[in-house]
Short mmCIF file of C-alpha atoms in Angstrom, two decimals:
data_model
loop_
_atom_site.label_atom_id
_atom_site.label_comp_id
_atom_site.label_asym_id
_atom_site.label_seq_id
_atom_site.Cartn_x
_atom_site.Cartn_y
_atom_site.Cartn_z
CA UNK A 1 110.27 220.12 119.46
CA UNK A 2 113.19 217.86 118.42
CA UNK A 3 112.57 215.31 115.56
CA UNK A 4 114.17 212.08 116.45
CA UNK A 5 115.35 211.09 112.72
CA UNK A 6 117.17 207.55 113.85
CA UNK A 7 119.62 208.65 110.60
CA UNK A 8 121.81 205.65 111.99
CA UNK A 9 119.12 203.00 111.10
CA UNK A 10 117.41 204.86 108.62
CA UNK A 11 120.28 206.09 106.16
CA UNK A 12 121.42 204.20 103.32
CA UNK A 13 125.02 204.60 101.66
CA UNK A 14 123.41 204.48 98.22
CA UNK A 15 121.57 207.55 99.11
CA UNK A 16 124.49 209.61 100.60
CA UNK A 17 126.35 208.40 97.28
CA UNK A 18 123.41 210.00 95.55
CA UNK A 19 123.21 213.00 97.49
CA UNK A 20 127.38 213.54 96.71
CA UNK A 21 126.76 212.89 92.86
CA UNK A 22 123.99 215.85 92.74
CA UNK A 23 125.80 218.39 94.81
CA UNK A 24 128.89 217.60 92.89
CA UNK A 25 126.89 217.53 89.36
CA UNK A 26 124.70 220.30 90.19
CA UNK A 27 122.01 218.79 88.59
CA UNK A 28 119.73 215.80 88.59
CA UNK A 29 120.15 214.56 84.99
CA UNK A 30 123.73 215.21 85.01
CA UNK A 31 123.87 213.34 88.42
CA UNK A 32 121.73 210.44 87.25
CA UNK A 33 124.05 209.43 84.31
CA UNK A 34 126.86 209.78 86.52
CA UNK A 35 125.53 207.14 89.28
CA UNK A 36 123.74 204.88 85.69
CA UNK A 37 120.63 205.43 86.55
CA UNK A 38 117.20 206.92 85.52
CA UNK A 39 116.42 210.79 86.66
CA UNK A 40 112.61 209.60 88.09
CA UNK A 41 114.87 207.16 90.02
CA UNK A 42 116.96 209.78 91.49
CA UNK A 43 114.25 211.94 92.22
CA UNK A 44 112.60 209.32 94.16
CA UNK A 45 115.66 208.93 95.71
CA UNK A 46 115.90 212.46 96.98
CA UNK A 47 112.63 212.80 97.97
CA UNK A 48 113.62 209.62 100.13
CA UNK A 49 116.05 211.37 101.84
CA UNK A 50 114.03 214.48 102.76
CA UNK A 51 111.51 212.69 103.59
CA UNK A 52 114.17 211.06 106.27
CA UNK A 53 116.08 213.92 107.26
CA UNK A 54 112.63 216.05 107.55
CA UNK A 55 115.03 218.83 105.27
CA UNK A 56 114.78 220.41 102.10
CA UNK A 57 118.21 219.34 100.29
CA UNK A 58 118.18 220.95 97.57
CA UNK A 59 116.44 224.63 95.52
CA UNK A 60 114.95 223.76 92.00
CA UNK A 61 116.60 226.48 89.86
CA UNK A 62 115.46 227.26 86.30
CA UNK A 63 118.57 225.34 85.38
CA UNK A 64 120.10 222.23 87.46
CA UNK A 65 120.08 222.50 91.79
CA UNK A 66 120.93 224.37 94.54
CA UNK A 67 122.17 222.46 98.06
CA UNK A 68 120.02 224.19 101.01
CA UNK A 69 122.44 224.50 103.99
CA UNK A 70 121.09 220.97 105.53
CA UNK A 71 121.91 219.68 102.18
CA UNK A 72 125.60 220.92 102.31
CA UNK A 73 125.93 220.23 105.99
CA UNK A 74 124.75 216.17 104.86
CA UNK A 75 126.96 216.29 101.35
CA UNK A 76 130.23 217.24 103.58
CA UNK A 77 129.36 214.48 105.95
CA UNK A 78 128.30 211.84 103.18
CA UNK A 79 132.02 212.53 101.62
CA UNK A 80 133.72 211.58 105.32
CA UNK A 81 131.45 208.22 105.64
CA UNK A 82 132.20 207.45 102.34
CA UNK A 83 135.65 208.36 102.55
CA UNK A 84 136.22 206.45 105.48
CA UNK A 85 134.63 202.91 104.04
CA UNK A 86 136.83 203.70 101.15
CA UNK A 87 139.98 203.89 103.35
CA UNK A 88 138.74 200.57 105.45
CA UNK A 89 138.25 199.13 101.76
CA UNK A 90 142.05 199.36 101.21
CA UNK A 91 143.11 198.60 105.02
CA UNK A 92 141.34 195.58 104.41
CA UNK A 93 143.34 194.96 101.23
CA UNK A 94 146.43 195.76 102.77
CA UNK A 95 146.07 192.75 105.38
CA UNK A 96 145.55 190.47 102.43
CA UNK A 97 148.09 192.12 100.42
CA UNK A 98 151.16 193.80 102.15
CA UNK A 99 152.95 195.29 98.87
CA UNK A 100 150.09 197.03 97.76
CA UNK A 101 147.12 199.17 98.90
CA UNK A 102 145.95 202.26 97.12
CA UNK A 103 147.07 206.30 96.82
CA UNK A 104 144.13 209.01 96.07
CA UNK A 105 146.78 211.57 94.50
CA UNK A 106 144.86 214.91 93.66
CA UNK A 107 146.91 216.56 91.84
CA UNK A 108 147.58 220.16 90.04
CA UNK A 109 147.50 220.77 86.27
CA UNK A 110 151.31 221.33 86.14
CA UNK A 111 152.03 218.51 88.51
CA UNK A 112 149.71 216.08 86.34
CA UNK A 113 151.55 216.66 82.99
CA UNK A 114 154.93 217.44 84.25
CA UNK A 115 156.57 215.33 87.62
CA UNK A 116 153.69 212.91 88.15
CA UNK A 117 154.12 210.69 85.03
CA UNK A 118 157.37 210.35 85.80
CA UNK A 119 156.87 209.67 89.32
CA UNK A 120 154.10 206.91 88.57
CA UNK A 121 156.16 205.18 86.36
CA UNK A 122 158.68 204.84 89.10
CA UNK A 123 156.03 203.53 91.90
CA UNK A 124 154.99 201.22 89.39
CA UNK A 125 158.41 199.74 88.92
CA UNK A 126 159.41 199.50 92.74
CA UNK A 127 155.86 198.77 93.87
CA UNK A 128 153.86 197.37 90.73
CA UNK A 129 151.28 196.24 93.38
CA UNK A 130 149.94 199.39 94.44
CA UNK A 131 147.03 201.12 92.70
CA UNK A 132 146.64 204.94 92.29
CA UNK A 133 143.95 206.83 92.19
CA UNK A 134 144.17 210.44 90.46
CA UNK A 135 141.95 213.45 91.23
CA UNK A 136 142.81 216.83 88.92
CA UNK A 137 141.77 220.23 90.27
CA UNK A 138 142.33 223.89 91.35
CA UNK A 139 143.75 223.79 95.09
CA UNK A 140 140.46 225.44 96.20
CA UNK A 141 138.38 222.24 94.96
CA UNK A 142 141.07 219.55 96.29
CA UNK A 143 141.73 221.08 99.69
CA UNK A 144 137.74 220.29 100.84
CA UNK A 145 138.31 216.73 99.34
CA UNK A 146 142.17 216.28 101.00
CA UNK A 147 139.94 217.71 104.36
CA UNK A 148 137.31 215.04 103.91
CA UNK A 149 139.94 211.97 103.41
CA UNK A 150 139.08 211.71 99.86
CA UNK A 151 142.11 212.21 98.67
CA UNK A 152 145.60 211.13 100.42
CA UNK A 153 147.37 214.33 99.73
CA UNK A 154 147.63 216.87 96.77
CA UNK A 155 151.07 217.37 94.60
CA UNK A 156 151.50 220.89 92.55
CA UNK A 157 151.90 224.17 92.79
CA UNK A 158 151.92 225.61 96.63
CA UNK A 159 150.30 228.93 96.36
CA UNK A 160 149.73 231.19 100.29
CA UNK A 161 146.35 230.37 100.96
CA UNK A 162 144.67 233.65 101.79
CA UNK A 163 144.08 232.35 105.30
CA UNK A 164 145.64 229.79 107.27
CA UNK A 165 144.15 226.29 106.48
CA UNK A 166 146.68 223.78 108.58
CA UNK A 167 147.36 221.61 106.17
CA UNK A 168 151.08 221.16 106.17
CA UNK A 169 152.62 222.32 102.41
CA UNK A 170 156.02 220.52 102.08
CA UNK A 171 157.84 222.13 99.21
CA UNK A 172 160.36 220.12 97.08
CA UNK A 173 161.27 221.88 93.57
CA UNK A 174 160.30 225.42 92.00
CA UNK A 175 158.64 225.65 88.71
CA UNK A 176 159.31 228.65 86.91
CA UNK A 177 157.74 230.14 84.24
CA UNK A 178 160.26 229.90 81.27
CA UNK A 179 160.68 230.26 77.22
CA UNK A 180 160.82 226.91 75.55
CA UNK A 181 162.33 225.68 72.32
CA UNK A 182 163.18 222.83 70.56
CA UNK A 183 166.93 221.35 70.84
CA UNK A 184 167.99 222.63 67.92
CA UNK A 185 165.95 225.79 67.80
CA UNK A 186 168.29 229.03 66.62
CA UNK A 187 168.26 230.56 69.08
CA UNK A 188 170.38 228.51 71.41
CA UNK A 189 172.95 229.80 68.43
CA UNK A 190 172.70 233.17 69.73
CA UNK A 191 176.12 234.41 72.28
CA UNK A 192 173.43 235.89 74.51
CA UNK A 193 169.35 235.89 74.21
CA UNK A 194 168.41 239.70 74.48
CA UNK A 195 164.72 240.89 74.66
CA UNK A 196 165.10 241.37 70.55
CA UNK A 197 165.85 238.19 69.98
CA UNK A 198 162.93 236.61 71.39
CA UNK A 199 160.45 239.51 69.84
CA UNK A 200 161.69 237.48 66.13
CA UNK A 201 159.95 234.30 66.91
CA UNK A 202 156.33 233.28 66.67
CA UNK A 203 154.70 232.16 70.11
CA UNK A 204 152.73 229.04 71.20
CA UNK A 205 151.14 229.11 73.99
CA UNK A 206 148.70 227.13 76.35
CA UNK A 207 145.54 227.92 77.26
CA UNK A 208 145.26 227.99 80.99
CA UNK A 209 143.11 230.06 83.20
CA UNK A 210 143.71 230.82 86.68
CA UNK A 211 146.96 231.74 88.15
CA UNK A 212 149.03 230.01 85.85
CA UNK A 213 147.54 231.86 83.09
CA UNK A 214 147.87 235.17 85.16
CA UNK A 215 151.40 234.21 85.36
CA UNK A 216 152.40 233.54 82.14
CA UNK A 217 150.96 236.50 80.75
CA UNK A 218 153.16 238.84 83.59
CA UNK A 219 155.97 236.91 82.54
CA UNK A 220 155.08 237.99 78.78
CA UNK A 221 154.67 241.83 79.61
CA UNK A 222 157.98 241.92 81.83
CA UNK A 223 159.38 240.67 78.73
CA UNK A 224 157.56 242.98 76.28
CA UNK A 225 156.40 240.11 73.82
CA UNK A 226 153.22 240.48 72.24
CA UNK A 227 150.27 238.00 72.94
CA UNK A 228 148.96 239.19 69.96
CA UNK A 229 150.39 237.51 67.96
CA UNK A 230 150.62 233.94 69.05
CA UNK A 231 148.87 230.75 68.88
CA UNK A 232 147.06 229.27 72.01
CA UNK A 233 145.56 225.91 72.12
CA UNK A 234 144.26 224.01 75.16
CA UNK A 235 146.46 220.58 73.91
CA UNK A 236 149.63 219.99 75.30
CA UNK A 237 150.34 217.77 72.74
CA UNK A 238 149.55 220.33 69.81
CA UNK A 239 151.79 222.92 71.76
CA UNK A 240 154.36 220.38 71.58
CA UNK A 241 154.34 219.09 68.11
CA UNK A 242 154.09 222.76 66.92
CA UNK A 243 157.11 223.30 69.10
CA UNK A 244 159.10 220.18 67.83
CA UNK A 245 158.22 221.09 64.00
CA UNK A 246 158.70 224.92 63.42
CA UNK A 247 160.59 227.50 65.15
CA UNK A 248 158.24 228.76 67.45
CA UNK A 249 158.67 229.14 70.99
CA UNK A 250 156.37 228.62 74.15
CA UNK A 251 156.09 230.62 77.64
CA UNK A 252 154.94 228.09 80.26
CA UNK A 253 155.53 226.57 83.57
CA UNK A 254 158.63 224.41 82.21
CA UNK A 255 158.13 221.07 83.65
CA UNK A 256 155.17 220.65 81.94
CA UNK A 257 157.36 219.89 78.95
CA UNK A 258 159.55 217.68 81.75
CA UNK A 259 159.09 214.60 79.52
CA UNK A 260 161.06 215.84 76.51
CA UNK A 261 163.69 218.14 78.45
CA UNK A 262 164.57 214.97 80.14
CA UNK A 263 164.67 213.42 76.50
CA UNK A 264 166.38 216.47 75.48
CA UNK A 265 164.10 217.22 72.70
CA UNK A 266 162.88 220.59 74.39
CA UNK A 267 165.49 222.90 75.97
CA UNK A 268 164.88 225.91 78.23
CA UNK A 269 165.65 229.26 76.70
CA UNK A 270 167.54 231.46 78.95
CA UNK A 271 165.56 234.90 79.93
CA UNK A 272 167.13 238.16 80.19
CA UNK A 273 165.20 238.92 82.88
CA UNK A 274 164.48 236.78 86.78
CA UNK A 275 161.86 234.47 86.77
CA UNK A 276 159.36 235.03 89.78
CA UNK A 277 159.78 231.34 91.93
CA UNK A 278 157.25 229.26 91.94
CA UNK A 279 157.24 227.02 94.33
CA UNK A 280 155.46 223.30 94.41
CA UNK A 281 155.87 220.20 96.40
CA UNK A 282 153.28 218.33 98.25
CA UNK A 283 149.65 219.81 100.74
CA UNK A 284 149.36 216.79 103.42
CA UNK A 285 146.47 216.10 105.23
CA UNK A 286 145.61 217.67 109.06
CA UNK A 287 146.21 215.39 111.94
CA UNK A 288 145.82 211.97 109.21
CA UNK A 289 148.87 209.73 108.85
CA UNK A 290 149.58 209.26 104.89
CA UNK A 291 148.78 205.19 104.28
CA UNK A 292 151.43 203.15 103.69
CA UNK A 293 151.03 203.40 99.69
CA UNK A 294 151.19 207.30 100.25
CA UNK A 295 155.13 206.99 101.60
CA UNK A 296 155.49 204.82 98.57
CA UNK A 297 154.32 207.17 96.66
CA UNK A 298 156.18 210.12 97.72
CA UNK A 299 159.37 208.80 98.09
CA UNK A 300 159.14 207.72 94.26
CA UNK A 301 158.06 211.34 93.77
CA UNK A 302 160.77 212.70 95.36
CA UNK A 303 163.36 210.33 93.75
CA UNK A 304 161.96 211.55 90.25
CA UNK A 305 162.12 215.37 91.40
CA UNK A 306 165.94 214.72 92.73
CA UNK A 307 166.49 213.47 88.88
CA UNK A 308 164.68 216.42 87.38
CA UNK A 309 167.12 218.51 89.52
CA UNK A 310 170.93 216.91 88.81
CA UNK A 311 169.45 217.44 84.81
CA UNK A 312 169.35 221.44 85.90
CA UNK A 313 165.27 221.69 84.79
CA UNK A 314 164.23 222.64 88.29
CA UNK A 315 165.78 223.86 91.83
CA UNK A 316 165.45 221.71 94.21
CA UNK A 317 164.07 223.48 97.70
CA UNK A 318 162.92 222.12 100.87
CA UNK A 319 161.74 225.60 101.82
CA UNK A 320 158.75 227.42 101.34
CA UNK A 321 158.68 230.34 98.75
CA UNK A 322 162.69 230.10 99.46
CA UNK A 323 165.64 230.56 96.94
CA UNK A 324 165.29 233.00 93.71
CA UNK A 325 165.08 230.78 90.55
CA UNK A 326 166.77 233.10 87.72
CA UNK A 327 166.76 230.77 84.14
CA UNK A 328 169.53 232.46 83.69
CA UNK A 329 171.92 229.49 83.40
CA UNK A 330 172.11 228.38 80.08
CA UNK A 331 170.13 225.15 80.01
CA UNK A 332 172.31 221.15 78.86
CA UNK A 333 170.81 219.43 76.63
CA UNK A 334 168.14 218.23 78.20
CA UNK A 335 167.74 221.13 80.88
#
């Protein structure tokens, strides 16, 4: 027998906000002080929405939720209504305002402390009307949002996805994995930077997980240093300091140091050894034209990643998983 649910008269939007902040929270308390309001009010809330859909949303566990697969299928659909009145919310700002609009930018750990601040600072300048919005993630919890219209588009690190996803990956610079130092660190000193000469030198390093992390530690057994022995700390601007004050040196994506290379503070170390590319640039959305503060947006970004480039900190590539970066080069001041 089919229910007829009338979801088009009966369906509020404060509801399908709720129903987002629990799926995405995984829990009703957590949920509740996300959305400011009480967990019995919430609960109600829920039970509202079962009661409309005629579904069980959602499994109690012993600790937080569940989704049931009518409560996923409603989540992924709340995200494109909501989505969409967010995107009429800033068409409707663009008619009253031409010069500025919004960007949702998700973007990449690397990406959000290397090329974006520099890239944001440059939108703001040419376009101080336009607002950004900033979203930081793994690739496998942007893409669904990107999918959804959540997001505009996503800026980082392009990694194969393990199947074919259509969304069009536009890459515009490699960031390798390379040894960093202070400017004048001793070992720029040295005629040529052996294996041996690293190995003398305490090690800083971050704290990532993922494939970054998985990355930097290949990079550190092709080179034979011990992890041992080094410092890790999750704060990039620890890392930093520690790297400015003392003679120790860091393994990491370099252009999340971008900042002070470009300030020539922090130089890159050249490696004995080729760096595996790494290649990063932009993940558009499917068959959705990129708003008109989204242009803005990457055009400053690619401006920004042209700089980064004619200071020798990153190869510039316009194609995918092309061109062998080798850090070979010893790095300018600044590079």
């Amino acid at each position: 027998m089919t229910i007829r649910r009338y979801l088009n008269q009966r369906l509020k939007l404060h509801q399908l906000r709720a129903l987002e902040a629990i799926v995405a929270q995984g829990s009703l308390l957590r949920a509740a002080a996300v959305l400011g309001i009480s967990q019995p009010a919430l609960t109600r809330m829920l039970q509202e929405l079962e009661e409309v859909t005629g579904q069980r949303l959602f499994d109690r566990l012993p600790r937080g939720v569940r989704p049931t697969e009518a409560g996923m299928m409603l989540a992924q659909a709340a995200r494109r209504i909501l989505a969409e009145l967010r995107r009429l919310d800033e068409a409707l700002d663009r008619i009253s305002d031409p010069e500025g609009g919004t960007v949702a930018i998700g973007t990449l750990p690397v990406a959000a402390t290397g090329v974006l601040p520099g890239a944001l600072t440059r939108l703001t300048a040419e376009h101080p009307g336009i607002r950004v919005r900033l979203e930081q993630g793994r690739t496998e919890e942007l893409l669904p949002k990107l999918a959804a219209g959540e997001i505009d588009l996503i800026v980082g690190r392009l990694y194969e996805p393990a199947m074919p996803d259509g969304f069009p990956r536009e890459p515009l610079w490699e960031e390798p994995i390379s040894i960093i130092a202070r400017a004048g660190h001793p070992v720029f000193e040295e005629a040529e930077v052996t294996l041996e000469t690293l190995r003398r030198y305490d090690l800083i390093l971050p704290t990532v997980s993922q494939r970054v992390g998985q990355e930097i530690e290949n990079l550190l057994a092709l080179l034979s240093l011990e992890p041992s022995s080094s410092m890790r700390s999750s704060s990039y601007g620890f890392i930093r300091e520690m790297l400015l004050a003392t003679d120790m040196i860091s393994v990491m994506p370099r252009l999340m140091m971008a900042g002070d290379m470009l300030r020539g503070v922090l130089r890159v170390v050249p490696l004995p050894v080729p760096a595996p590319q790494r290649p990063a640039g932009l993940i558009l959305p499917r068959g959705r034209p990129l708003p008109p503060a989204g242009h803005a947006f990457v055009a400053c970004l690619r401006a920004h990643v042209a700089e980064i480039g004619e200071r020798g900190l990153a190869a510039i590539t316009g194609r995918h998983m092309g061109g062998r970066e080798n850090n070979r080069t010893a790095a300018r001041p600044g590079g």
